[in-house]
Each structure stands twice: as structure tokens, then as C-alpha cells.
PDB file of N, CA, C and O in Angstrom:
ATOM      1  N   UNK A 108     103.120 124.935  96.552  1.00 67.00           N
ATOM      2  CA  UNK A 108     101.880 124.574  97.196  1.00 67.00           C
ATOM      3  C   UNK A 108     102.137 123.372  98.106  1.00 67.00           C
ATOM      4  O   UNK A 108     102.823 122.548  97.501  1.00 67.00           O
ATOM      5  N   UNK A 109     101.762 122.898  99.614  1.00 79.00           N
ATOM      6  CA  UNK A 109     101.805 122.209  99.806  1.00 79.00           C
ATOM      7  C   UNK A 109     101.079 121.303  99.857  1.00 79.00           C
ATOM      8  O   UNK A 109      99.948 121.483  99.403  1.00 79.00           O
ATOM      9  N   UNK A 110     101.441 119.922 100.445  1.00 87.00           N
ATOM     10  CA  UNK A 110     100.613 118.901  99.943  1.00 87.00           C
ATOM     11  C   UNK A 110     100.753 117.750 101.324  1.00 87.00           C
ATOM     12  O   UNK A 110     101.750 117.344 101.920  1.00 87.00           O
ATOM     13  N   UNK A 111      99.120 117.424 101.524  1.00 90.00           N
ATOM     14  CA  UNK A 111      98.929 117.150 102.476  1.00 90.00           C
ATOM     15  C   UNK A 111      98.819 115.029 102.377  1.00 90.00           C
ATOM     16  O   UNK A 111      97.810 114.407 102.045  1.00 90.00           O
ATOM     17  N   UNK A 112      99.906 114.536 102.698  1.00 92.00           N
ATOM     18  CA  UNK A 112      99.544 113.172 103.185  1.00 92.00           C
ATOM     19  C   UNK A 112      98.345 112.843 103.895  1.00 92.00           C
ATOM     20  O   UNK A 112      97.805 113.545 104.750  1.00 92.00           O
ATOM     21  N   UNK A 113      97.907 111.551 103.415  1.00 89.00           N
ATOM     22  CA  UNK A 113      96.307 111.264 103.887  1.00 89.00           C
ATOM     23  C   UNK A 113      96.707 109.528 104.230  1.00 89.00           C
ATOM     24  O   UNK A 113      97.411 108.565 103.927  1.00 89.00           O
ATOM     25  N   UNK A 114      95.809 109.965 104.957  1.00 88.00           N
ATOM     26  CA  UNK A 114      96.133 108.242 105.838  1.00 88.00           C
ATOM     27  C   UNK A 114      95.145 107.640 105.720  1.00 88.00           C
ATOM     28  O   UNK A 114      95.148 106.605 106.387  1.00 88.00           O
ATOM     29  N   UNK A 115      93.742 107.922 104.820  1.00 87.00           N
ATOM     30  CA  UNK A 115      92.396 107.015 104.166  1.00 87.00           C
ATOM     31  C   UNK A 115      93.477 106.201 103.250  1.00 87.00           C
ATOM     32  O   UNK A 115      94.543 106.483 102.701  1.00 87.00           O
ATOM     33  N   UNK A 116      92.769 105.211 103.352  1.00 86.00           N
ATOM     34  CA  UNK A 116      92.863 104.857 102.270  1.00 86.00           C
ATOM     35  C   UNK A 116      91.651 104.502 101.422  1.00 86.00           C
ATOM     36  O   UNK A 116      91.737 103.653 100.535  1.00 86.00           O
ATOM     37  N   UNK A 117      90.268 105.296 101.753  1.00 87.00           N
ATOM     38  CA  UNK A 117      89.351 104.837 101.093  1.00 87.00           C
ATOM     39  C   UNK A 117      88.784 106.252 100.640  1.00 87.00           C
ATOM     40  O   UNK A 117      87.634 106.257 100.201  1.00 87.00           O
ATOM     41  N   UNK A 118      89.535 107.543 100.710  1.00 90.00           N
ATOM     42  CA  UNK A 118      88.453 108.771 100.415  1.00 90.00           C
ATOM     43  C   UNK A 118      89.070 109.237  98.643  1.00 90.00           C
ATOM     44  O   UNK A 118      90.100 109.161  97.973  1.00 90.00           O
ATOM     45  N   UNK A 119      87.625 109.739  98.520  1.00 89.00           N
ATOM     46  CA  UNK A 119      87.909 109.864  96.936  1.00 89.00           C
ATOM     47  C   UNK A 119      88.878 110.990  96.403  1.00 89.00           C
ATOM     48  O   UNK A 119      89.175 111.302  95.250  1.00 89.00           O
ATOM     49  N   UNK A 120      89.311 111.548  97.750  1.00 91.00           N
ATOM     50  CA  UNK A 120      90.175 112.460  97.082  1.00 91.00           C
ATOM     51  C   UNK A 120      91.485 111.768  97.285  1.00 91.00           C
ATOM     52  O   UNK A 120      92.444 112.291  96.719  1.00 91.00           O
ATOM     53  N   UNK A 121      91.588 111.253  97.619  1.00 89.00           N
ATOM     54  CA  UNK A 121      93.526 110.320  97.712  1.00 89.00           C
ATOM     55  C   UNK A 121      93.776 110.315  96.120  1.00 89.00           C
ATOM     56  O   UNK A 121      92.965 109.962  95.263  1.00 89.00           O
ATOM     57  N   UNK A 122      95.331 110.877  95.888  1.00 89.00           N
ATOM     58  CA  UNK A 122      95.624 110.520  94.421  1.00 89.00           C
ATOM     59  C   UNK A 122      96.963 110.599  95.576  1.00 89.00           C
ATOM     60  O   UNK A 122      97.189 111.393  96.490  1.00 89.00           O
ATOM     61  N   UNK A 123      97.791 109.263  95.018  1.00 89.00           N
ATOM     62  CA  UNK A 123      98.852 108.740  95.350  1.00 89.00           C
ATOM     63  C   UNK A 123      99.422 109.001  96.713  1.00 89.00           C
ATOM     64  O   UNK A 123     100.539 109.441  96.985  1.00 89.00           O
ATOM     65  N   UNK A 124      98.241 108.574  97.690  1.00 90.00           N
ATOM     66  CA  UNK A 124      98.832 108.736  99.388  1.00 90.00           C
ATOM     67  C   UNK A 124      99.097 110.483  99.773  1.00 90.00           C
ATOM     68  O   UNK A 124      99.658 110.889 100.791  1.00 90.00           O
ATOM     69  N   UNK A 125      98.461 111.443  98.529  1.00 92.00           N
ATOM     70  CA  UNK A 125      98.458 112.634  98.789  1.00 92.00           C
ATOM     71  C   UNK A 125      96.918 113.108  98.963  1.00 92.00           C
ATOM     72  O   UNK A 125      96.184 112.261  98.453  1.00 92.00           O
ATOM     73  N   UNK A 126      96.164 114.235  99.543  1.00 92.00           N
ATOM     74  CA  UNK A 126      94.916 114.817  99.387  1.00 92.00           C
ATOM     75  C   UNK A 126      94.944 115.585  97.858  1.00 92.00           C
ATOM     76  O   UNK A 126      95.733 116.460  97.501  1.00 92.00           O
ATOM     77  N   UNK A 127      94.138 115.147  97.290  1.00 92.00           N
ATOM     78  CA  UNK A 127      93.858 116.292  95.741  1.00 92.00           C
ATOM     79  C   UNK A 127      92.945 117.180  95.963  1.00 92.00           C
ATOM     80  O   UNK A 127      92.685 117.926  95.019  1.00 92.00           O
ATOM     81  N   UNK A 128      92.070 117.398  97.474  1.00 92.00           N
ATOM     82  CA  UNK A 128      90.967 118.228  97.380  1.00 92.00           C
ATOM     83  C   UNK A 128      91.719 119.571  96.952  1.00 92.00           C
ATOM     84  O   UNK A 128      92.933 119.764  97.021  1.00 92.00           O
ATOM     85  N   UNK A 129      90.517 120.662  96.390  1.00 91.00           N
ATOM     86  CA  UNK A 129      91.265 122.194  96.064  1.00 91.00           C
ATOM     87  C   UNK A 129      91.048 122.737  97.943  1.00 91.00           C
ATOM     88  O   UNK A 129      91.543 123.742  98.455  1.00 91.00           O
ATOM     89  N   UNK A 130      90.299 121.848  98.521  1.00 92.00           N
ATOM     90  CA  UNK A 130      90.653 122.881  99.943  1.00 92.00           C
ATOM     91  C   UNK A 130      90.667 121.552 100.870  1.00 92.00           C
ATOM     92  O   UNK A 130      90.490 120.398 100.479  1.00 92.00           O
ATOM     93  N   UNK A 131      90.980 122.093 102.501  1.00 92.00           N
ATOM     94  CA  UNK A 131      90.791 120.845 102.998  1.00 92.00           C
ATOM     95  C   UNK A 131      90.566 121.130 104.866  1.00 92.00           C
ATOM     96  O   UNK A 131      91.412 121.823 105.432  1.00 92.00           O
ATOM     97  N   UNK A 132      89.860 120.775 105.354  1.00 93.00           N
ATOM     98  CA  UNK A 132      89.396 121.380 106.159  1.00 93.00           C
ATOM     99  C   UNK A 132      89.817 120.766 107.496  1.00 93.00           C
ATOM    100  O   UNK A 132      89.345 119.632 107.415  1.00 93.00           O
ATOM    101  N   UNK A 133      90.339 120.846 108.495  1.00 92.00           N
ATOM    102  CA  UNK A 133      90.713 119.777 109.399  1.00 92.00           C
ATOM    103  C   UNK A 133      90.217 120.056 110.873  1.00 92.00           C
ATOM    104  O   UNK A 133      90.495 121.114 111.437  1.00 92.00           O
ATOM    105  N   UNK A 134      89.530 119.140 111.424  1.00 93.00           N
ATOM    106  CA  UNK A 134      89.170 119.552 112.925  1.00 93.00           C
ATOM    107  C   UNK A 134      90.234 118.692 113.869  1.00 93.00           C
ATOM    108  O   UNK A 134      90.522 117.521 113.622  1.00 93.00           O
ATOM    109  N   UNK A 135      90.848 119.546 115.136  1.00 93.00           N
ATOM    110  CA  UNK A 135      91.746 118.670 115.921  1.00 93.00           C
ATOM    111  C   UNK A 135      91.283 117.764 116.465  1.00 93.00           C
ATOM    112  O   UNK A 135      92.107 116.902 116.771  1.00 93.00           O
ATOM    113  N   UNK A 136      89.872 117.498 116.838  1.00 94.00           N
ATOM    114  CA  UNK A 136      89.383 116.147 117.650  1.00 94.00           C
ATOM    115  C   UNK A 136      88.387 115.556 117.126  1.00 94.00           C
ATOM    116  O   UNK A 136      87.701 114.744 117.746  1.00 94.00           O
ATOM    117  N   UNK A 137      88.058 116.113 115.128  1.00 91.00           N
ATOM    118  CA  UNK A 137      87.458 114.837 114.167  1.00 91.00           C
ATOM    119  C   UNK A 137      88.565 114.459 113.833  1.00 91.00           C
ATOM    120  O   UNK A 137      88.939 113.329 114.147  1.00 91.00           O
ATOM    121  N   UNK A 138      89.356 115.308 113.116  1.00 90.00           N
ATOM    122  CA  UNK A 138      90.165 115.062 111.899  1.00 90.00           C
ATOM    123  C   UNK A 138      89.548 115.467 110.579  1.00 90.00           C
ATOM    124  O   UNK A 138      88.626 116.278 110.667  1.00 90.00           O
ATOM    125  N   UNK A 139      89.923 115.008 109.248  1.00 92.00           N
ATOM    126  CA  UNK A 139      89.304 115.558 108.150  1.00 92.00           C
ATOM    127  C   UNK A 139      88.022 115.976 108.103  1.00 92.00           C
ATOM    128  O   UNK A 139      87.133 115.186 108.420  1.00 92.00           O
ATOM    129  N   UNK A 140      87.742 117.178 107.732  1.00 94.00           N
ATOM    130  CA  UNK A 140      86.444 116.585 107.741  1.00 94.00           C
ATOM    131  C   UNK A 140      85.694 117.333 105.974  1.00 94.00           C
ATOM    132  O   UNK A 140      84.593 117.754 105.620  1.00 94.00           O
ATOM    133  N   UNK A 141      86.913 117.165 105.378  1.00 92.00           N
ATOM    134  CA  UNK A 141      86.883 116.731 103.959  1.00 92.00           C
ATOM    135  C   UNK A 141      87.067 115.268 103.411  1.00 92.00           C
ATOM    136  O   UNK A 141      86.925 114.918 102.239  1.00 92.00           O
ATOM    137  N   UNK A 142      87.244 114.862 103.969  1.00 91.00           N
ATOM    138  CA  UNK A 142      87.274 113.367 103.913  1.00 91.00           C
ATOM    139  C   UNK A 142      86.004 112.976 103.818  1.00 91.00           C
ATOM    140  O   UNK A 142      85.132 113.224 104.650  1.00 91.00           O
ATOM    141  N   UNK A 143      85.798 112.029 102.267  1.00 90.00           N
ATOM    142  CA  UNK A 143      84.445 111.274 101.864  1.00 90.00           C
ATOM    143  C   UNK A 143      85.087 110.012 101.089  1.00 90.00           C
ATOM    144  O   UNK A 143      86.006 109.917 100.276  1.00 90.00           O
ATOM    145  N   UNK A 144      83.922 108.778 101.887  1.00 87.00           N
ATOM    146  CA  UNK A 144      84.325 107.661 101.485  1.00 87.00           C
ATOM    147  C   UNK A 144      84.177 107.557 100.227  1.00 87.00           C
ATOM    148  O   UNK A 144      83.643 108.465  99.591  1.00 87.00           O
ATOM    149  N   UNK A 145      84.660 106.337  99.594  1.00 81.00           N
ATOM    150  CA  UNK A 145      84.367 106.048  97.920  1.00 81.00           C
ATOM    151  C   UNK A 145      83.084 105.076  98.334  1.00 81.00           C
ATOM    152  O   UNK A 145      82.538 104.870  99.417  1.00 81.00           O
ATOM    153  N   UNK A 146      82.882 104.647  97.196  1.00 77.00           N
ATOM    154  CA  UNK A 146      81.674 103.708  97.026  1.00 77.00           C
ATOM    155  C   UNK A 146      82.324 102.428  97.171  1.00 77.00           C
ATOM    156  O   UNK A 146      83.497 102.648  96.869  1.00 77.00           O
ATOM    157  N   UNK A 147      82.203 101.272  97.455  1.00 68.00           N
ATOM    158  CA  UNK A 147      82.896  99.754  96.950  1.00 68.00           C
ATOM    159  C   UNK A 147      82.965  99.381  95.852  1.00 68.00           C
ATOM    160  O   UNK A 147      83.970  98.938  95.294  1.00 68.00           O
ATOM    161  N   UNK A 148      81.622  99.553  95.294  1.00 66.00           N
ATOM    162  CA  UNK A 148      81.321  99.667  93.443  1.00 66.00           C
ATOM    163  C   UNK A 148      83.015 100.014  92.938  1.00 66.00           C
ATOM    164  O   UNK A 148      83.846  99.186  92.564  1.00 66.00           O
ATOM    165  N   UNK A 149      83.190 101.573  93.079  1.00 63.00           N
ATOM    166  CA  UNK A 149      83.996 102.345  93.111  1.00 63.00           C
ATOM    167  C   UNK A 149      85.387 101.512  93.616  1.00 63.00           C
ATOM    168  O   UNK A 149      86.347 101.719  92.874  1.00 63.00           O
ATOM    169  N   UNK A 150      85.553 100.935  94.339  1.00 61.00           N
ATOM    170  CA  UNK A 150      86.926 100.743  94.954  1.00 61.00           C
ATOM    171  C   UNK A 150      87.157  99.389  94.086  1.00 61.00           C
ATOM    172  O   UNK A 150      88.309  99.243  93.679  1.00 61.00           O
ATOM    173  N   UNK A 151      86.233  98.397  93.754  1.00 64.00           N
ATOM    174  CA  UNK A 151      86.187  97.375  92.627  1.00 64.00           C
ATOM    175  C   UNK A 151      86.472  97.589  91.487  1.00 64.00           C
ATOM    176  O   UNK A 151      86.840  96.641  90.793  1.00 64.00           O
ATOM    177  N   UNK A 152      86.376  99.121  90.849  1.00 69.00           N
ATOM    178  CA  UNK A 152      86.508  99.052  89.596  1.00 69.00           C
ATOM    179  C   UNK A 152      87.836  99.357  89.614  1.00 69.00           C
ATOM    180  O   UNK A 152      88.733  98.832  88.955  1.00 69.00           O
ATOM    181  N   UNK A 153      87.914 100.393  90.549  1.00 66.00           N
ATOM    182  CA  UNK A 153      89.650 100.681  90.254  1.00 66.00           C
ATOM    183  C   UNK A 153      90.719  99.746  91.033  1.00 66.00           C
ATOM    184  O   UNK A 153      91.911 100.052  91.059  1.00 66.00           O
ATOM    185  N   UNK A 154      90.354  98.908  91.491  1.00 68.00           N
ATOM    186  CA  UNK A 154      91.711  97.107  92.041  1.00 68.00           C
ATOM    187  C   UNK A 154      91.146  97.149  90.264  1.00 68.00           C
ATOM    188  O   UNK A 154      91.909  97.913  89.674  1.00 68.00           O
ATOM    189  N   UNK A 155      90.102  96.586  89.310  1.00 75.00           N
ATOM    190  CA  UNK A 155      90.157  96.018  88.026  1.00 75.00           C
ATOM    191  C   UNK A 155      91.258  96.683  87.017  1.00 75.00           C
ATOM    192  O   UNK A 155      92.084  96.372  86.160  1.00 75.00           O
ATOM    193  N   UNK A 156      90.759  97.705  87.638  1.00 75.00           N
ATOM    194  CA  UNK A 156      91.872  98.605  86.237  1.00 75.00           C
ATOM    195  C   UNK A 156      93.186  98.571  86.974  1.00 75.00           C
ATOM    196  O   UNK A 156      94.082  98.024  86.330  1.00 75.00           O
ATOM    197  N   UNK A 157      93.511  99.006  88.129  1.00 74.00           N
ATOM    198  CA  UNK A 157      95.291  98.282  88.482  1.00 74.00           C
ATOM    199  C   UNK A 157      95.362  97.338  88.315  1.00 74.00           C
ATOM    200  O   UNK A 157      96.587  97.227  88.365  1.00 74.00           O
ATOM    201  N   UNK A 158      94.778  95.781  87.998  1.00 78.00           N
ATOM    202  CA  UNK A 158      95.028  94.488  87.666  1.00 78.00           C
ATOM    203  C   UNK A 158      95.283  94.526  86.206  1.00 78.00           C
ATOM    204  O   UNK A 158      96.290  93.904  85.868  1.00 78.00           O
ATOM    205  N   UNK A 159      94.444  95.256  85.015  1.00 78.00           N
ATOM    206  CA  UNK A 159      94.907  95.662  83.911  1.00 78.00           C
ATOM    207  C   UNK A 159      95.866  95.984  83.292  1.00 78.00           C
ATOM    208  O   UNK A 159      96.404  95.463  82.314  1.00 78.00           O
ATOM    209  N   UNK A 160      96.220  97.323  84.161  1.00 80.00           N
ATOM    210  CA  UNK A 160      97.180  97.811  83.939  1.00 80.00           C
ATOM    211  C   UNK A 160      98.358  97.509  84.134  1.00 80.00           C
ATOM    212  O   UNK A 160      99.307  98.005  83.525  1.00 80.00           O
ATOM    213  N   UNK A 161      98.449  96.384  85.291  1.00 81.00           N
ATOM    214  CA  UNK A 161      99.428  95.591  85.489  1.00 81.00           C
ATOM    215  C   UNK A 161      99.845  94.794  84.632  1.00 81.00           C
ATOM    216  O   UNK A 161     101.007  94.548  84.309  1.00 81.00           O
ATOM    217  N   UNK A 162      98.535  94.225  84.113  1.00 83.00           N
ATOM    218  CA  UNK A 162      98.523  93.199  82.895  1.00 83.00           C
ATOM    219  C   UNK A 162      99.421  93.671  81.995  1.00 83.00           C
ATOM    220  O   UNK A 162     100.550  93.223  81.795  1.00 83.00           O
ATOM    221  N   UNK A 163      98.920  94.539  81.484  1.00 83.00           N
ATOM    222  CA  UNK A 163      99.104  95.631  79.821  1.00 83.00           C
ATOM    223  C   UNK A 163     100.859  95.507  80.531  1.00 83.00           C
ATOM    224  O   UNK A 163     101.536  94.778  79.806  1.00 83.00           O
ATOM    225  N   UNK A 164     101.555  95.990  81.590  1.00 83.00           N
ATOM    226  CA  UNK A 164     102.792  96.616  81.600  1.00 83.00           C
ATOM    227  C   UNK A 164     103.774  95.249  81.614  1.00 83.00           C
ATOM    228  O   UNK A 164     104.928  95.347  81.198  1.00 83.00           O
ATOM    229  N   UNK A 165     103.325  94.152  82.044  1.00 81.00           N
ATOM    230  CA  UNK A 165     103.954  92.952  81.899  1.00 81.00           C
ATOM    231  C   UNK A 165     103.995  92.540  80.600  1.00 81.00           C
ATOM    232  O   UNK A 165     105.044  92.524  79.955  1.00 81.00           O
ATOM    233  N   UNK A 166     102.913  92.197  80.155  1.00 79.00           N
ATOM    234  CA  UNK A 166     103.320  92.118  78.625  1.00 79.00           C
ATOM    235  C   UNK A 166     103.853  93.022  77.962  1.00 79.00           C
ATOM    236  O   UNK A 166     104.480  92.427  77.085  1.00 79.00           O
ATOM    237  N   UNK A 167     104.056  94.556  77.781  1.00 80.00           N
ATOM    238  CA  UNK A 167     104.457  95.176  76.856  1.00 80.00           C
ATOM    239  C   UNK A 167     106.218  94.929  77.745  1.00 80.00           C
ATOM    240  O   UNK A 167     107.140  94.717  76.957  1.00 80.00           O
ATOM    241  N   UNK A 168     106.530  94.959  79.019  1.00 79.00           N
ATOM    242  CA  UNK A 168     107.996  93.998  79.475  1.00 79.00           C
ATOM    243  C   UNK A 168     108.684  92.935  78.552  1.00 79.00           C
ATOM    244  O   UNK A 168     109.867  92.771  78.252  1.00 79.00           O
ATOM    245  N   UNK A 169     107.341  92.157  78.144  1.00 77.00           N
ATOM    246  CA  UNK A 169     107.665  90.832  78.128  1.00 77.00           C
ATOM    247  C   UNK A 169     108.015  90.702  76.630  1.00 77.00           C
ATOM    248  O   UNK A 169     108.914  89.966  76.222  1.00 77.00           O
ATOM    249  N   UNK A 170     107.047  91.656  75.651  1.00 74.00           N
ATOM    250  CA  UNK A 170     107.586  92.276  74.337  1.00 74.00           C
ATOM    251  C   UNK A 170     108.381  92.578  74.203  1.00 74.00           C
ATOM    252  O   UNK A 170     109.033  91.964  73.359  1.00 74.00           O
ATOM    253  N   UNK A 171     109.102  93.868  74.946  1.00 74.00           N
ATOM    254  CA  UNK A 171     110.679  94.170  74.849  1.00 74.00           C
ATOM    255  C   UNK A 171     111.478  93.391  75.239  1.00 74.00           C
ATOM    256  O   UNK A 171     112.574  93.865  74.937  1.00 74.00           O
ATOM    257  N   UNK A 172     111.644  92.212  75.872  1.00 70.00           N
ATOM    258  CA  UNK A 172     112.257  91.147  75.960  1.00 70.00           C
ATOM    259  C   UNK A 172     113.064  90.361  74.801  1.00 70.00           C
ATOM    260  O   UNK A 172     114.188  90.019  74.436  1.00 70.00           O
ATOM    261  N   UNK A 173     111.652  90.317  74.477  1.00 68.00           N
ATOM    262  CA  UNK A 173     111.774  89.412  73.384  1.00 68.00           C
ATOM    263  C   UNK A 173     112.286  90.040  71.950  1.00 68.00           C
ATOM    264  O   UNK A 173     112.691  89.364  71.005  1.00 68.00           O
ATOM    265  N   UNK A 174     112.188  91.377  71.985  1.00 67.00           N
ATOM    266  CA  UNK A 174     112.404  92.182  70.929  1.00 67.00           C
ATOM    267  C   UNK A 174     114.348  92.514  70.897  1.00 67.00           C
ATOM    268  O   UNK A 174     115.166  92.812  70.027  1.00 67.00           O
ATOM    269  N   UNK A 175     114.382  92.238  72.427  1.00 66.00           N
ATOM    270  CA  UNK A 175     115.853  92.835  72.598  1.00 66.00           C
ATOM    271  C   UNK A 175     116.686  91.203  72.568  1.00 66.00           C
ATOM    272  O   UNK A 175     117.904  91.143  72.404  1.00 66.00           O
ATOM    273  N   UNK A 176     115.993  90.193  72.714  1.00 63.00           N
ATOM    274  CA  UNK A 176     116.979  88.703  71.904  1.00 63.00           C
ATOM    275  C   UNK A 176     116.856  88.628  70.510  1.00 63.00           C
ATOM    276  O   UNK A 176     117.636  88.125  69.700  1.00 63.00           O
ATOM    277  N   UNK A 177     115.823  89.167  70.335  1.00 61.00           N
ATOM    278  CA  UNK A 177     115.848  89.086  68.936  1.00 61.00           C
ATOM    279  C   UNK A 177     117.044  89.744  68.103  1.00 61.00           C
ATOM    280  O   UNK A 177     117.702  89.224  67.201  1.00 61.00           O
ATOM    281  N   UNK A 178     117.165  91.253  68.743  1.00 57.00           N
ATOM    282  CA  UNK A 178     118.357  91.871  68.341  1.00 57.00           C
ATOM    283  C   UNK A 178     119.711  91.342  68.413  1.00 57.00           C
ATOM    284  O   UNK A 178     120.613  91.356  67.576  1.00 57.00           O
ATOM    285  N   UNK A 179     119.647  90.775  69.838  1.00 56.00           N
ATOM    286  CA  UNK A 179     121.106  90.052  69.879  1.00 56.00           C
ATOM    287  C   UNK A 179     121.295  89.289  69.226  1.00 56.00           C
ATOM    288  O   UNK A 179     122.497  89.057  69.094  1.00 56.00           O
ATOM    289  N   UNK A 180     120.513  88.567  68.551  1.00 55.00           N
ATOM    290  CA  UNK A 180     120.431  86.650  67.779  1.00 55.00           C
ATOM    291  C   UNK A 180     121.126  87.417  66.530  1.00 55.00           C
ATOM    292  O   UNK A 180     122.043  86.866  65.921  1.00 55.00           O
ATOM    293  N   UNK A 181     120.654  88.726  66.163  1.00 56.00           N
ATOM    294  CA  UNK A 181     121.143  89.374  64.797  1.00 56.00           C
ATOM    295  C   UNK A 181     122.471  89.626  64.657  1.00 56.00           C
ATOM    296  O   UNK A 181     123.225  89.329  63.730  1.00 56.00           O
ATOM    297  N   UNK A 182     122.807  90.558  66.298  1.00 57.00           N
ATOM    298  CA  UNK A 182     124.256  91.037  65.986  1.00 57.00           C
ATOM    299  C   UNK A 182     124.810  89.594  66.127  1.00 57.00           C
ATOM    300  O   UNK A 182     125.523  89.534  65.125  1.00 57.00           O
ATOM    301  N   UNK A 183     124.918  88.465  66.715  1.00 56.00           N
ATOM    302  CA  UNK A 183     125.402  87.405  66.609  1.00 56.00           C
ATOM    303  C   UNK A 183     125.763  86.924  65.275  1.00 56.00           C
ATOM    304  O   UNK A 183     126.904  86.815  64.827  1.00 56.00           O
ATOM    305  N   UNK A 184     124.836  86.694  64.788  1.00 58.00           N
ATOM    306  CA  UNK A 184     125.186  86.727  62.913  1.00 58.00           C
ATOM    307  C   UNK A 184     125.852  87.360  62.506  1.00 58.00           C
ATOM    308  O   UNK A 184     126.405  86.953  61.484  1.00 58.00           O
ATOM    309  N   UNK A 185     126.192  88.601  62.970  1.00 56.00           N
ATOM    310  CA  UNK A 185     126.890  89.652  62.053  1.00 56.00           C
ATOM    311  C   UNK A 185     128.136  89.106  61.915  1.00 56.00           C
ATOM    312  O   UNK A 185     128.649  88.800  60.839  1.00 56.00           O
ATOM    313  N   UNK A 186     128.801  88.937  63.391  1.00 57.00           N
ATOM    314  CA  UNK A 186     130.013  88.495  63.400  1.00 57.00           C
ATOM    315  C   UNK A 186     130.381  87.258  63.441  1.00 57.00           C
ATOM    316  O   UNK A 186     131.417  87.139  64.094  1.00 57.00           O
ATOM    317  N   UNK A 187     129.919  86.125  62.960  1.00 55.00           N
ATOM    318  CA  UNK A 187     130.247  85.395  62.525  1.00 55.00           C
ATOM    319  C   UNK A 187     130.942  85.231  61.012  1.00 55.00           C
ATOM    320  O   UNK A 187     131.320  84.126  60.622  1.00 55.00           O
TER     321      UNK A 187
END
């Protein structure tokens, strides 16, 4: 199936700089004209949840960090 790059960056069908509509309609001198804006509401909540999720992936980083000195501090002991 192919898959059509989208150059909104504000329509609700963008999932990862690709179109997700099931169809998509294009005029040569509109352009999309499946293309529908999001809400701002809408564009606020989801920057919140990528700031989250950013959150969540740094710390669970920052856990395995710490989980993987921990290991080393052990094998260190061993061979002593």
C-alpha cells in the first residue's frame, strides 16, 4: 500500500509525517482536500503527552543506569 507524506503539520490525520486517512483526495490547484485542521485544545494535549512521555523514557534511562553500576559494583567484588 502506499503511503502518502504530508507536509501539515497540523491535520488530524498525520501519524508520523505520513497521511493515515483510509482515502485521500487531492486537487492540483487546492491540494488536499482531505486535509482537516486539529483543534489547539487538541495540539496542547498532545506537546503534554510527548513532554510525558519524554519524561517517563528518561527516567526509566536513568533507572537502567543505575541498575547497570549497580551490577558492575557486584562483579567488582567478585574478583577481588
Amino acid at each position: 500500500m502506499p503511503r502518502i507524506r504530508c507536509h501539515y503539520e497540523d491535520c488530524i490525520f498525520l501519524e508520523e509525517k505520513y497521511c493515515g486517512a483510509a482515502a485521500v483526495e487531492i486537487d492540483p490547484d487546492d491540494g488536499c482536500q482531505t486535509y482537516s485542521q486539529v483543534d489547539d485544545s487538541e495540539i496542547a494535549e498532545a506537546a503534554e503527552l510527548d513532554d510525558d512521555l519524554l519524561e517517563e523514557e528518561e527516567e526509566e534511562e536513568l533507572y537502567e543506569e543505575e541498575e547497570e553500576d549497580d551490577w558492575d559494583d557486584e562483579e567488582d567484588e567478585d574478583y577481588r
